[in-house]
Amino acid sequence: MKDQKLISKAREILNNNYQEKGFTIPCQGLYPFQWNWDSGFIAIGFAHFDMEKAKKEIKTLIDSQWSNGFIPHIIFHNESDTYFPGSEFHQSSLSPLVVNKVPTTGMTQPHVLGFTLERMYHIAENKEDITAFIKTTIDAVYEYSLYFYKHRDPLDEGLVYIYHNWESGTDNSPIWDDIWNTMKSPEYKFERRDTTHVDASQRPSNEEYNHYLHIIEIAKAHNYNDEKIAELSPFLIQDPLFNTVLIASNQSLIRLYELIGGNEDKIATLKQLTEKSIQSFNDKLYDEELKAYCHYDLRNKKLLRYTSSSSFAPLFAEIPDQKRAEELVGTLMDKFGNEDQYMCASFDPTHERYKPKQYWRGPVWINLNWLLYHGLNKYGYNTIAQRVKDDSIEILEKNGFYEYFDARKEEHKNNTAGYGGNNFSWSAALLIDLLSE
Ligand code: GLC
């Protein structure tokens, strides 16, 4: 009964956030356009009760693909003055690779599309219909995967870089502070819009925004050319979350191609890339002392030695072997698993940079919990996985469908520990999916 109520509220949120043009906004006011990885999670939610909308979500996102396979992070389907920086700042039309005229950003986000398609396949009751849909979309998703290896892997390691913190999905993670310390960015004149919707103390600072804008200016000065960006961007990171999600999507694409038949060459390419990626991932991104996966700073050639919720994402793509997984889960429980905390804080709660109310500097996010839940189950850590699932459901039930949540249980006493946007789409979508298990 309780679950049914939550599910119907979640469905209502998704339906309300769904737009006529065939995509779903993350939430009203704060995020009024289509976001790349949000769309994947949203489609998984819709697949449980309205497959047509789920398919449309994916189709609309794929329609923004550039001729080199790239899919942008925001698609500006409509005008809105509630968001900065909007389409006129990003100027995607500078790139000669743009195909569709709808303006976008010139950066991307974690590639969730492969495993989104696979999840939709499993949820679908009508397998014939979903198979037909997959046949019409899978090659675009495959091209998106290949884009990364062709254009974002300068050392040919099977590890791809992101050139902007907004590509990571974890916008203001304390890990990026190390990069900001290497940069001298101009002070731009701009009018923030996010802080009119949400308390400024919970958002990135203006100084951080100067860095965010500066990197985009560098990319724009070179018409979003990847080779130039790799040469010049002060931010060039091999992110364990980003690479995990890409690898997981490749693994899903392999299984889906096998299912629909043919395409042996693509399967072989994906297998070869994935194997190489996993090898390099384990060689390069694991810190033996922290016993956790970390971010590698390709510009300054060093590992950024911090533990965050991204450190445990690799379980989702079965990147560690069982022994390393054991060690990693030990770190997870030591640092993030205290009984007075909900799992899983986005940044190391024992670290001085931890900020429990500030966006990606500490709070719990439902999409990272969803990845962690599935990752833990893959290695047989079912009890911990169940805790991550129960915690996710409990915080949503207590506080509502917010964007992120304080991890400290005492803060939930009055059911006001949800922050950022309310009626947030992926929190709703993934709750539906978690409760379907
Ligand atoms: C914030 C999040 C990002 C998300 C976007 C839209 O920028 O950090 O991950 O995609 O909001 O919800």
Short mmCIF file of C-alpha atoms and ligand atoms in Angstrom, two decimals, residues 26-27 31 35-38 73 83 109 166 168-172 203 359-360 365 367 403 424 426, ligand 1:
data_model
loop_
_atom_site.label_atom_id
_atom_site.label_comp_id
_atom_site.label_asym_id
_atom_site.label_seq_id
_atom_site.Cartn_x
_atom_site.Cartn_y
_atom_site.Cartn_z
CA PRO A 26 14.66 17.07 -14.57
CA CYS A 27 12.48 19.49 -12.59
CA TYR A 31 16.41 22.57 -14.97
CA TRP A 35 19.59 16.57 -19.85
CA ASN A 36 21.44 13.61 -21.32
CA TRP A 37 21.92 11.15 -18.45
CA ASP A 38 18.72 12.25 -16.74
CA HIS A 73 24.61 17.12 -22.28
CA TYR A 83 18.64 28.88 -16.40
CA GLN A 109 27.43 13.53 -19.86
CA TRP A 166 29.54 19.34 -15.93
CA SER A 168 30.96 14.25 -14.95
CA GLY A 169 27.40 14.68 -13.69
CA THR A 170 28.91 15.38 -10.26
CA ASP A 171 29.15 19.11 -10.89
CA ASN A 172 30.88 20.59 -7.85
CA ARG A 203 25.14 25.59 -4.74
CA TYR A 359 25.07 19.36 -3.79
CA TRP A 360 27.85 16.94 -4.83
CA TRP A 365 21.89 11.08 -4.76
CA ASN A 367 21.00 7.70 -9.23
CA GLU A 403 17.18 16.15 -5.98
CA PHE A 424 12.86 15.65 -9.36
CA TRP A 426 15.25 10.73 -11.80
C1 GLC B 1 22.83 18.89 -12.09
C2 GLC B 1 23.47 17.55 -11.79
C3 GLC B 1 23.59 16.75 -13.08
C4 GLC B 1 22.21 16.62 -13.70
C5 GLC B 1 21.56 18.00 -13.89
C6 GLC B 1 20.12 17.93 -14.31
O1 GLC B 1 23.61 19.65 -12.95
O2 GLC B 1 24.72 17.70 -11.21
O3 GLC B 1 24.14 15.48 -12.83
O4 GLC B 1 22.27 15.96 -14.91
O5 GLC B 1 21.59 18.71 -12.68
O6 GLC B 1 19.39 17.17 -13.41
#
